[in-house]
Amino acid sequence: MVAQAAVKPIGHPAVGASIDIGHVSHAFDIDGTKLEVLDDVSLAVEPGEFVALLGPSGCGKSTLLRLVAGLEPPRSGVLREDDIRIKGPHPSRVVVFQDPTLFPWRSVWDNVALGLEAQGILKAQRPRIDAALELVGLSAFRNAYPHQLSGGMAQRVALARALVNDPKVLVLDEPLGKLDSLTRIAMQAELVALWQRKGFTTLLVTHDVEEALVLANRVVVLSDRPARIKADIAVERPHPRHRGDPYLADLRRQILGLLGLEATW
């Protein structure tokens, strides 16, 4: 299946960057053995798109995100952001992982300030921290510490820490994977709202087919390792989406079939 025209964030001009993944292959050396992870993956993401990556556990989804973030170079192929080759990490591309990784000895405000502090611009940009906390609804908890937060609140702090840098690309590696089901649904709605307000390009890795369909404009299905793209599916529904929508149910059935899980439907 081929994705159709990209759906841009509603009511907000796209300020995100384009991402071009061209014939990327990657492998790891483990005890002298070459482990192939990605095999000739090509993917074009337009500015402001929300793209979800689905695939079997261990197929290489998170590795692909690390390459996009510039955390390591590919063995072969080229990745570009706005036609500029990605050669390493950059503040325009920010990663949010499954674990919020907050420093327990720093307050919420100080955790969010880390990126600006590392860039040496904290003194001049302090208002951005308060703005990011307001954006994720945590202004009242600016002086709290991580042990005083729920799992969902801690993940919102991680999001604020990413958003304070005004990223063009938000890279999400199963950021909601450890949350309970009710908090996860609420956070999904918050992610969509943030994306619509800010217009950044979003790449999400998830194992949850329903989550991918509720959030993303496109769902890219990867094969077993070494990962290749099996399908690139456009999700042509405006937000907010309803989980009971027959259109989404049909896409879910198709995707489960691509993942070899027809019997679970």
Coordinates of N, CA and C in Angstrom, one line a residue, residues 18-225:
S18 N 11.6 18.4 6.8 CA 11.5 17.2 6.1 C 12.6 16.2 6.5
I19 N 12.3 14.9 6.4 CA 13.3 13.9 6.7 C 13.3 13.0 5.5
D20 N 14.5 12.7 5.0 CA 14.7 11.8 3.9 C 15.6 10.7 4.3
I21 N 15.1 9.5 4.2 CA 16.0 8.3 4.5 C 16.2 7.6 3.2
G22 N 17.4 7.6 2.8 CA 17.7 7.0 1.4 C 18.6 5.8 1.5
H23 N 18.0 4.6 1.2 CA 18.7 3.4 1.0 C 19.6 3.1 2.2
V24 N 19.0 3.2 3.4 CA 19.8 3.0 4.6 C 19.8 1.6 5.1
S25 N 21.0 1.1 5.3 CA 21.2 -0.3 5.9 C 22.1 -0.1 7.1
H26 N 21.9 -1.0 8.1 CA 22.7 -0.9 9.3 C 22.9 -2.3 9.9
A27 N 23.9 -2.4 10.6 CA 24.3 -3.7 11.3 C 25.1 -3.4 12.5
F28 N 25.0 -4.4 13.5 CA 25.9 -4.3 14.7 C 26.9 -5.4 14.7
D29 N 28.0 -5.2 15.2 CA 29.0 -6.3 15.4 C 28.8 -6.8 16.9
I30 N 28.4 -8.0 17.0 CA 28.2 -8.7 18.3 C 29.1 -9.9 18.4
D31 N 30.1 -9.8 19.2 CA 31.0 -11.0 19.4 C 31.6 -11.5 18.1
G32 N 32.0 -10.5 17.3 CA 32.6 -10.8 16.0 C 31.6 -11.2 14.9
T33 N 30.3 -11.2 15.2 CA 29.3 -11.6 14.3 C 28.5 -10.4 13.8
K34 N 28.3 -10.2 12.5 CA 27.6 -9.1 12.0 C 26.1 -9.4 12.0
L35 N 25.4 -8.5 12.8 CA 23.9 -8.7 12.9 C 23.2 -7.6 12.1
E36 N 22.6 -8.0 11.0 CA 21.9 -7.1 10.1 C 20.6 -6.6 10.8
V37 N 20.4 -5.3 10.8 CA 19.3 -4.7 11.5 C 18.3 -4.0 10.5
L38 N 18.9 -3.2 9.6 CA 18.1 -2.5 8.6 C 18.6 -2.9 7.2
D39 N 17.7 -3.1 6.3 CA 18.1 -3.5 4.9 C 17.4 -2.6 3.9
D40 N 18.2 -1.6 3.4 CA 17.8 -0.8 2.2 C 16.5 -0.1 2.5
V41 N 16.4 0.7 3.6 CA 15.2 1.4 4.0 C 15.2 2.8 3.4
S42 N 14.2 3.1 2.6 CA 14.0 4.4 2.1 C 12.6 5.0 2.5
L43 N 12.6 6.2 3.0 CA 11.4 6.8 3.5 C 11.5 8.3 3.4
A44 N 10.5 9.0 2.8 CA 10.4 10.4 2.8 C 9.3 10.9 3.7
V45 N 9.6 11.8 4.6 CA 8.7 12.4 5.5 C 8.6 13.9 5.3
E46 N 7.4 14.4 5.0 CA 7.2 15.8 4.7 C 7.2 16.6 6.0
P47 N 7.5 18.0 5.9 CA 7.4 18.8 7.0 C 6.0 18.8 7.7
G48 N 6.0 18.6 9.0 CA 4.7 18.6 9.7 C 4.0 17.3 9.7
E49 N 4.5 16.2 9.1 CA 3.8 14.9 9.1 C 4.0 14.3 10.5
F50 N 3.1 13.4 10.8 CA 3.2 12.5 12.0 C 3.2 11.1 11.4
V51 N 4.3 10.4 11.5 CA 4.5 9.1 11.0 C 4.8 8.1 12.1
A52 N 4.1 7.0 12.1 CA 4.3 5.9 13.1 C 5.0 4.7 12.4
L53 N 5.9 4.1 13.2 CA 6.6 3.0 12.7 C 6.2 1.8 13.5
L54 N 5.7 0.7 12.8 CA 5.2 -0.5 13.5 C 6.0 -1.7 12.9
G55 N 6.3 -2.7 13.7 CA 7.0 -3.9 13.3 C 7.2 -4.8 14.4
P56 N 7.6 -6.0 14.1 CA 7.9 -7.0 15.2 C 9.0 -6.5 16.2
S57 N 8.9 -7.0 17.4 CA 9.9 -6.6 18.4 C 11.3 -6.9 17.9
G58 N 12.2 -6.0 18.1 CA 13.6 -6.2 17.7 C 13.9 -6.1 16.2
C59 N 12.9 -5.6 15.4 CA 13.1 -5.6 14.0 C 14.0 -4.4 13.5
G60 N 14.2 -3.4 14.4 CA 15.1 -2.3 14.0 C 14.4 -1.0 14.0
K61 N 13.2 -0.9 14.5 CA 12.5 0.4 14.6 C 13.2 1.5 15.4
S62 N 13.6 1.1 16.6 CA 14.3 2.1 17.4 C 15.7 2.4 16.9
T63 N 16.3 1.5 16.2 CA 17.6 1.8 15.6 C 17.4 2.8 14.5
L64 N 16.4 2.7 13.7 CA 16.1 3.7 12.7 C 15.9 5.1 13.3
L65 N 15.2 5.2 14.4 CA 15.0 6.4 15.1 C 16.3 7.0 15.5
R66 N 17.2 6.2 16.0 CA 18.5 6.6 16.5 C 19.3 7.2 15.3
L67 N 19.2 6.6 14.2 CA 19.9 7.1 13.0 C 19.3 8.5 12.6
V68 N 18.0 8.6 12.6 CA 17.4 9.9 12.3 C 17.8 11.0 13.3
A69 N 17.9 10.6 14.6 CA 18.3 11.6 15.6 C 19.8 11.9 15.5
G70 N 20.6 11.1 14.7 CA 22.0 11.4 14.6 C 22.8 10.8 15.7
L71 N 22.2 9.9 16.5 CA 23.0 9.3 17.6 C 24.0 8.3 17.1
E72 N 23.9 7.8 15.9 CA 25.0 7.0 15.3 C 24.8 7.1 13.8
P73 N 25.9 6.8 13.0 CA 25.8 6.9 11.6 C 25.3 5.5 11.0
P74 N 24.7 5.5 9.9 CA 24.3 4.3 9.2 C 25.5 3.6 8.6
R75 N 25.5 2.3 8.4 CA 26.5 1.6 7.7 C 26.6 2.0 6.3
S76 N 25.4 2.2 5.7 CA 25.3 2.6 4.3 C 24.0 3.4 4.1
G77 N 24.0 4.2 3.1 CA 22.8 5.1 2.8 C 23.0 6.5 3.5
V78 N 22.0 7.3 3.2 CA 22.1 8.7 3.7 C 20.8 9.1 4.3
L79 N 20.9 9.9 5.4 CA 19.7 10.5 6.0 C 19.9 12.0 6.0
R80 N 18.8 12.7 5.6 CA 18.9 14.2 5.5 C 17.7 14.8 6.2
E81 N 18.0 16.0 6.8 CA 17.0 16.9 7.3 C 16.9 18.1 6.5
D82 N 15.8 18.4 5.9 CA 15.7 19.6 5.0 C 16.9 19.7 4.0
D83 N 17.2 18.5 3.4 CA 18.2 18.3 2.4 C 19.6 18.5 2.9
I84 N 19.8 18.6 4.2 CA 21.2 18.6 4.8 C 21.5 17.3 5.4
R85 N 22.6 16.7 5.1 CA 22.9 15.4 5.6 C 23.0 15.4 7.1
I86 N 22.4 14.4 7.7 CA 22.5 14.2 9.2 C 23.8 13.5 9.5
K87 N 24.7 14.2 10.3 CA 26.0 13.7 10.7 C 26.1 13.5 12.2
G88 N 25.1 14.0 12.9 CA 25.2 13.8 14.4 C 24.0 14.5 15.0
P89 N 23.9 14.5 16.3 CA 22.8 15.1 17.0 C 22.7 16.6 16.8
H90 N 21.5 17.1 16.9 CA 21.3 18.5 16.7 C 20.0 18.9 17.4
P91 N 20.0 20.1 18.0 CA 18.8 20.6 18.8 C 17.5 20.6 18.0
S92 N 17.6 20.6 16.7 CA 16.4 20.6 15.9 C 15.7 19.3 15.9
R93 N 16.4 18.2 16.3 CA 15.9 16.8 16.4 C 16.0 16.4 17.8
V94 N 14.9 16.2 18.5 CA 14.9 15.8 19.9 C 14.2 14.5 20.1
V95 N 14.8 13.6 21.0 CA 14.3 12.3 21.2 C 13.6 12.2 22.6
V96 N 12.4 11.6 22.6 CA 11.8 11.2 23.9 C 11.7 9.7 24.0
F97 N 12.2 9.1 25.0 CA 12.3 7.7 25.1 C 11.1 7.2 26.0
Q98 N 11.0 5.9 26.1 CA 10.0 5.3 27.0 C 10.2 5.6 28.4
D99 N 11.4 5.7 28.9 CA 11.8 6.1 30.2 C 12.0 7.6 30.3
P100 N 11.3 8.3 31.1 CA 11.5 9.8 31.1 C 13.0 10.2 31.5
T101 N 13.7 9.4 32.1 CA 15.1 9.7 32.5 C 15.3 11.1 33.2
L102 N 14.5 11.3 34.2 CA 14.6 12.6 34.9 C 15.7 12.5 36.0
F103 N 16.4 13.6 36.2 CA 17.3 13.6 37.3 C 16.6 13.8 38.6
P104 N 16.7 12.8 39.6 CA 15.9 12.9 40.8 C 16.2 14.0 41.7
W105 N 17.4 14.5 41.6 CA 17.8 15.6 42.5 C 17.5 17.0 41.9
R106 N 16.9 17.0 40.7 CA 16.6 18.3 40.1 C 15.1 18.5 40.1
S107 N 14.6 19.7 40.3 CA 13.1 19.9 40.2 C 12.6 19.8 38.8
V108 N 11.3 19.8 38.6 CA 10.7 19.7 37.3 C 11.3 20.8 36.4
W109 N 11.3 22.1 37.0 CA 11.8 23.2 36.2 C 13.2 23.0 35.8
D110 N 14.1 22.5 36.7 CA 15.5 22.3 36.4 C 15.7 21.2 35.4
N111 N 14.8 20.1 35.5 CA 15.0 19.1 34.5 C 14.6 19.6 33.1
V112 N 13.6 20.4 33.0 CA 13.2 20.9 31.7 C 14.3 21.9 31.1
A113 N 15.0 22.5 32.1 CA 16.0 23.5 31.7 C 17.3 22.9 31.1
L114 N 17.5 21.6 31.2 CA 18.7 20.9 30.9 C 19.2 21.3 29.5
G115 N 18.4 21.2 28.5 CA 18.8 21.5 27.1 C 19.3 22.9 26.9
L116 N 18.6 23.9 27.5 CA 19.1 25.2 27.3 C 20.4 25.5 28.1
E117 N 20.5 24.8 29.3 CA 21.7 24.9 30.1 C 22.9 24.3 29.3
A118 N 22.7 23.2 28.7 CA 23.8 22.6 27.9 C 24.2 23.4 26.8
Q119 N 23.3 24.2 26.2 CA 23.6 25.1 25.1 C 24.2 26.4 25.5
G120 N 24.2 26.6 26.9 CA 24.8 27.9 27.4 C 23.9 29.1 27.2
I121 N 22.5 28.9 27.0 CA 21.6 30.0 26.7 C 20.5 30.1 27.8
L122 N 20.7 29.4 28.9 CA 19.6 29.4 29.9 C 19.3 30.7 30.4
K123 N 20.3 31.5 30.7 CA 20.1 32.8 31.4 C 19.2 33.7 30.5
A124 N 19.4 33.7 29.2 CA 18.7 34.5 28.3 C 17.3 33.9 27.9
Q125 N 17.1 32.6 28.1 CA 15.9 31.9 27.6 C 15.1 31.3 28.7
R126 N 15.2 31.8 29.9 CA 14.4 31.2 31.0 C 12.9 31.2 30.7
P127 N 12.3 32.2 30.1 CA 10.9 32.2 29.9 C 10.4 31.0 29.0
R128 N 11.3 30.4 28.2 CA 10.9 29.3 27.4 C 10.6 28.1 28.3
I129 N 11.2 28.0 29.4 CA 11.0 26.8 30.3 C 9.6 26.9 30.9
D130 N 9.2 28.1 31.3 CA 7.8 28.3 31.9 C 6.8 28.0 30.8
A131 N 7.1 28.5 29.5 CA 6.2 28.3 28.4 C 6.0 26.8 28.1
A132 N 7.1 26.0 28.2 CA 7.0 24.6 27.9 C 6.2 23.9 29.0
L133 N 6.4 24.3 30.2 CA 5.7 23.6 31.3 C 4.2 24.0 31.2
E134 N 3.9 25.2 30.8 CA 2.4 25.5 30.6 C 1.8 24.7 29.4
L135 N 2.6 24.5 28.4 CA 2.2 23.8 27.2 C 1.8 22.3 27.6
V136 N 2.5 21.7 28.5 CA 2.2 20.3 28.9 C 1.3 20.3 30.2
G137 N 0.9 21.4 30.7 CA 0.0 21.5 31.9 C 0.6 21.2 33.2
L138 N 1.9 21.6 33.4 CA 2.6 21.3 34.6 C 3.2 22.5 35.3
S139 N 2.6 23.7 35.0 CA 3.1 24.9 35.6 C 3.0 24.8 37.1
A140 N 2.0 24.2 37.7 CA 1.8 24.1 39.1 C 2.8 23.2 39.8
F141 N 3.5 22.4 39.0 CA 4.5 21.4 39.5 C 5.9 21.8 39.2
R142 N 6.2 23.1 38.9 CA 7.5 23.5 38.5 C 8.6 23.2 39.6
N143 N 8.2 23.3 40.8 CA 9.1 23.1 41.9 C 9.1 21.7 42.5
A144 N 8.2 20.8 41.9 CA 8.2 19.4 42.4 C 9.4 18.6 41.9
Y145 N 9.6 17.4 42.6 CA 10.7 16.6 42.2 C 10.1 15.3 41.6
P146 N 10.9 14.6 40.8 CA 10.4 13.4 40.1 C 9.7 12.4 40.9
H147 N 10.1 12.2 42.2 CA 9.5 11.2 43.0 C 8.1 11.6 43.4
Q148 N 7.7 12.8 43.2 CA 6.4 13.4 43.6 C 5.4 13.3 42.4
L149 N 5.9 12.8 41.3 CA 5.1 12.8 40.0 C 4.5 11.4 39.7
S150 N 3.4 11.4 39.1 CA 2.9 10.1 38.5 C 3.7 9.8 37.2
G151 N 3.5 8.6 36.7 CA 4.2 8.2 35.5 C 3.8 9.1 34.3
G152 N 2.5 9.4 34.2 CA 2.1 10.3 33.1 C 2.7 11.7 33.2
M153 N 2.7 12.2 34.5 CA 3.3 13.6 34.7 C 4.8 13.6 34.4
A154 N 5.5 12.5 34.8 CA 7.0 12.4 34.5 C 7.2 12.4 33.0
Q155 N 6.3 11.7 32.2 CA 6.5 11.7 30.8 C 6.2 13.1 30.2
R156 N 5.3 13.8 30.8 CA 5.0 15.2 30.3 C 6.2 16.1 30.6
V157 N 6.9 15.9 31.7 CA 8.1 16.6 31.9 C 9.2 16.3 30.8
A158 N 9.3 15.1 30.4 CA 10.2 14.7 29.4 C 9.8 15.4 28.0
L159 N 8.5 15.5 27.8 CA 8.0 16.2 26.6 C 8.4 17.7 26.7
A160 N 8.1 18.3 27.8 CA 8.5 19.7 28.0 C 10.0 19.9 27.8
R161 N 10.8 19.0 28.3 CA 12.2 19.1 28.1 C 12.6 19.1 26.6
A162 N 11.8 18.3 25.8 CA 12.1 18.2 24.4 C 11.6 19.5 23.7
L163 N 10.4 19.9 24.1 CA 9.7 21.0 23.4 C 10.4 22.4 23.7
V164 N 11.1 22.5 24.8 CA 11.7 23.8 25.2 C 12.8 24.2 24.1
N165 N 13.2 23.2 23.4 CA 14.2 23.4 22.3 C 13.6 23.9 21.0
D166 N 12.3 23.9 20.9 CA 11.5 24.2 19.7 C 12.0 23.4 18.6
P167 N 11.9 22.0 18.7 CA 12.4 21.1 17.7 C 11.6 21.2 16.4
K168 N 12.3 20.9 15.3 CA 11.7 20.8 14.0 C 11.2 19.3 13.9
V169 N 11.9 18.4 14.5 CA 11.6 17.0 14.5 C 11.5 16.4 15.9
L170 N 10.4 15.8 16.2 CA 10.2 15.1 17.5 C 10.3 13.6 17.3
V171 N 11.2 13.0 17.9 CA 11.5 11.5 17.7 C 11.0 10.8 19.0
L172 N 10.0 10.0 18.8 CA 9.3 9.4 20.0 C 9.5 7.9 20.0
D173 N 10.3 7.3 20.9 CA 10.6 5.9 21.0 C 9.7 5.3 22.1
E174 N 8.5 4.8 21.7 CA 7.6 4.2 22.6 C 7.4 5.1 23.9
P175 N 7.1 6.4 23.8 CA 7.1 7.2 25.0 C 6.0 6.9 26.0
L176 N 5.0 6.2 25.5 CA 3.8 5.9 26.4 C 3.8 4.4 26.8
G177 N 4.8 3.7 26.5 CA 4.8 2.2 26.6 C 4.6 1.8 28.1
K178 N 5.1 2.5 29.0 CA 5.0 2.1 30.4 C 3.9 2.7 31.2
L179 N 3.0 3.4 30.5 CA 1.8 4.0 31.2 C 0.6 3.1 31.3
D180 N -0.2 3.3 32.3 CA -1.4 2.5 32.4 C -2.4 2.9 31.3
S181 N -3.3 2.1 31.0 CA -4.2 2.3 29.8 C -4.9 3.6 29.7
L182 N -5.5 4.0 30.9 CA -6.2 5.3 30.9 C -5.3 6.5 30.8
T183 N -4.1 6.5 31.4 CA -3.2 7.6 31.3 C -2.6 7.6 29.9
R184 N -2.4 6.4 29.3 CA -1.9 6.4 27.9 C -2.9 7.0 26.9
I185 N -4.2 6.8 27.1 CA -5.2 7.4 26.2 C -5.2 8.9 26.3
A186 N -5.1 9.4 27.6 CA -5.0 10.8 27.8 C -3.8 11.4 27.2
M187 N -2.6 10.7 27.3 CA -1.4 11.3 26.8 C -1.4 11.2 25.3
Q188 N -2.1 10.3 24.7 CA -2.2 10.2 23.2 C -2.9 11.5 22.7
A189 N -4.0 11.9 23.4 CA -4.7 13.1 23.0 C -3.8 14.3 23.2
E190 N -3.0 14.3 24.3 CA -2.1 15.5 24.5 C -1.0 15.6 23.4
L191 N -0.5 14.4 23.0 CA 0.5 14.4 22.0 C 0.0 15.0 20.7
V192 N -1.2 14.6 20.3 CA -1.9 15.2 19.1 C -2.1 16.7 19.2
A193 N -2.5 17.1 20.4 CA -2.7 18.5 20.6 C -1.4 19.3 20.5
L194 N -0.4 18.8 21.1 CA 0.9 19.5 21.0 C 1.4 19.5 19.5
W195 N 1.3 18.4 18.8 CA 1.7 18.4 17.4 C 0.9 19.4 16.6
Q196 N -0.4 19.5 16.8 CA -1.2 20.4 16.1 C -0.9 21.8 16.4
R197 N -0.5 22.1 17.6 CA -0.2 23.5 18.0 C 1.2 23.9 17.5
K198 N 2.1 23.0 17.5 CA 3.5 23.4 17.2 C 3.9 23.1 15.8
G199 N 3.3 22.1 15.2 CA 3.6 21.9 13.8 C 4.9 21.2 13.5
F200 N 5.5 20.5 14.5 CA 6.8 19.8 14.2 C 6.5 18.5 13.5
T201 N 7.5 18.0 12.9 CA 7.5 16.7 12.2 C 7.7 15.6 13.3
T202 N 6.9 14.6 13.3 CA 6.9 13.6 14.4 C 7.1 12.2 13.8
L203 N 8.1 11.5 14.4 CA 8.3 10.1 14.1 C 8.1 9.3 15.4
L204 N 7.2 8.3 15.4 CA 6.8 7.6 16.5 C 7.1 6.1 16.3
V205 N 7.8 5.4 17.2 CA 7.8 4.0 17.3 C 6.9 3.5 18.3
T206 N 6.0 2.5 18.0 CA 5.1 2.0 18.9 C 4.8 0.5 18.5
H207 N 4.4 -0.3 19.5 CA 4.0 -1.7 19.3 C 2.5 -1.8 19.3
D208 N 1.8 -0.6 19.5 CA 0.4 -0.6 19.6 C -0.3 -0.1 18.3
V209 N -0.9 -1.0 17.6 CA -1.5 -0.7 16.3 C -2.6 0.4 16.4
E210 N -3.4 0.3 17.5 CA -4.4 1.3 17.7 C -3.8 2.7 17.9
E211 N -2.8 2.7 18.7 CA -2.1 4.0 19.0 C -1.6 4.6 17.7
A212 N -1.0 3.8 16.9 CA -0.5 4.4 15.6 C -1.6 5.0 14.8
L213 N -2.7 4.3 14.7 CA -3.9 4.7 13.9 C -4.6 6.0 14.5
V214 N -4.6 6.1 15.8 CA -5.2 7.2 16.5 C -4.3 8.5 16.3
L215 N -3.0 8.3 16.3 CA -2.1 9.4 16.3 C -1.6 9.9 14.9
A216 N -1.3 8.9 14.1 CA -0.4 9.3 12.9 C -1.2 9.6 11.6
N217 N -0.5 10.3 10.7 CA -1.0 10.5 9.4 C -0.7 9.3 8.5
R218 N 0.5 8.7 8.8 CA 0.9 7.6 8.0 C 1.4 6.5 9.0
V219 N 1.2 5.2 8.7 CA 1.7 4.1 9.4 C 2.6 3.3 8.5
V220 N 3.9 3.2 8.9 CA 4.9 2.5 8.1 C 5.1 1.1 8.8
V221 N 4.8 0.0 8.1 CA 5.0 -1.3 8.7 C 6.3 -1.9 8.2
L222 N 7.1 -2.3 9.2 CA 8.4 -2.9 8.9 C 8.3 -4.4 9.0
S223 N 9.2 -5.1 8.3 CA 9.3 -6.6 8.4 C 10.2 -7.0 9.5
D224 N 10.3 -8.3 9.7 CA 11.3 -8.9 10.7 C 12.7 -8.4 10.3
R225 N 13.6 -8.5 11.3 CA 15.0 -8.1 11.1 C 15.6 -9.0 10.1

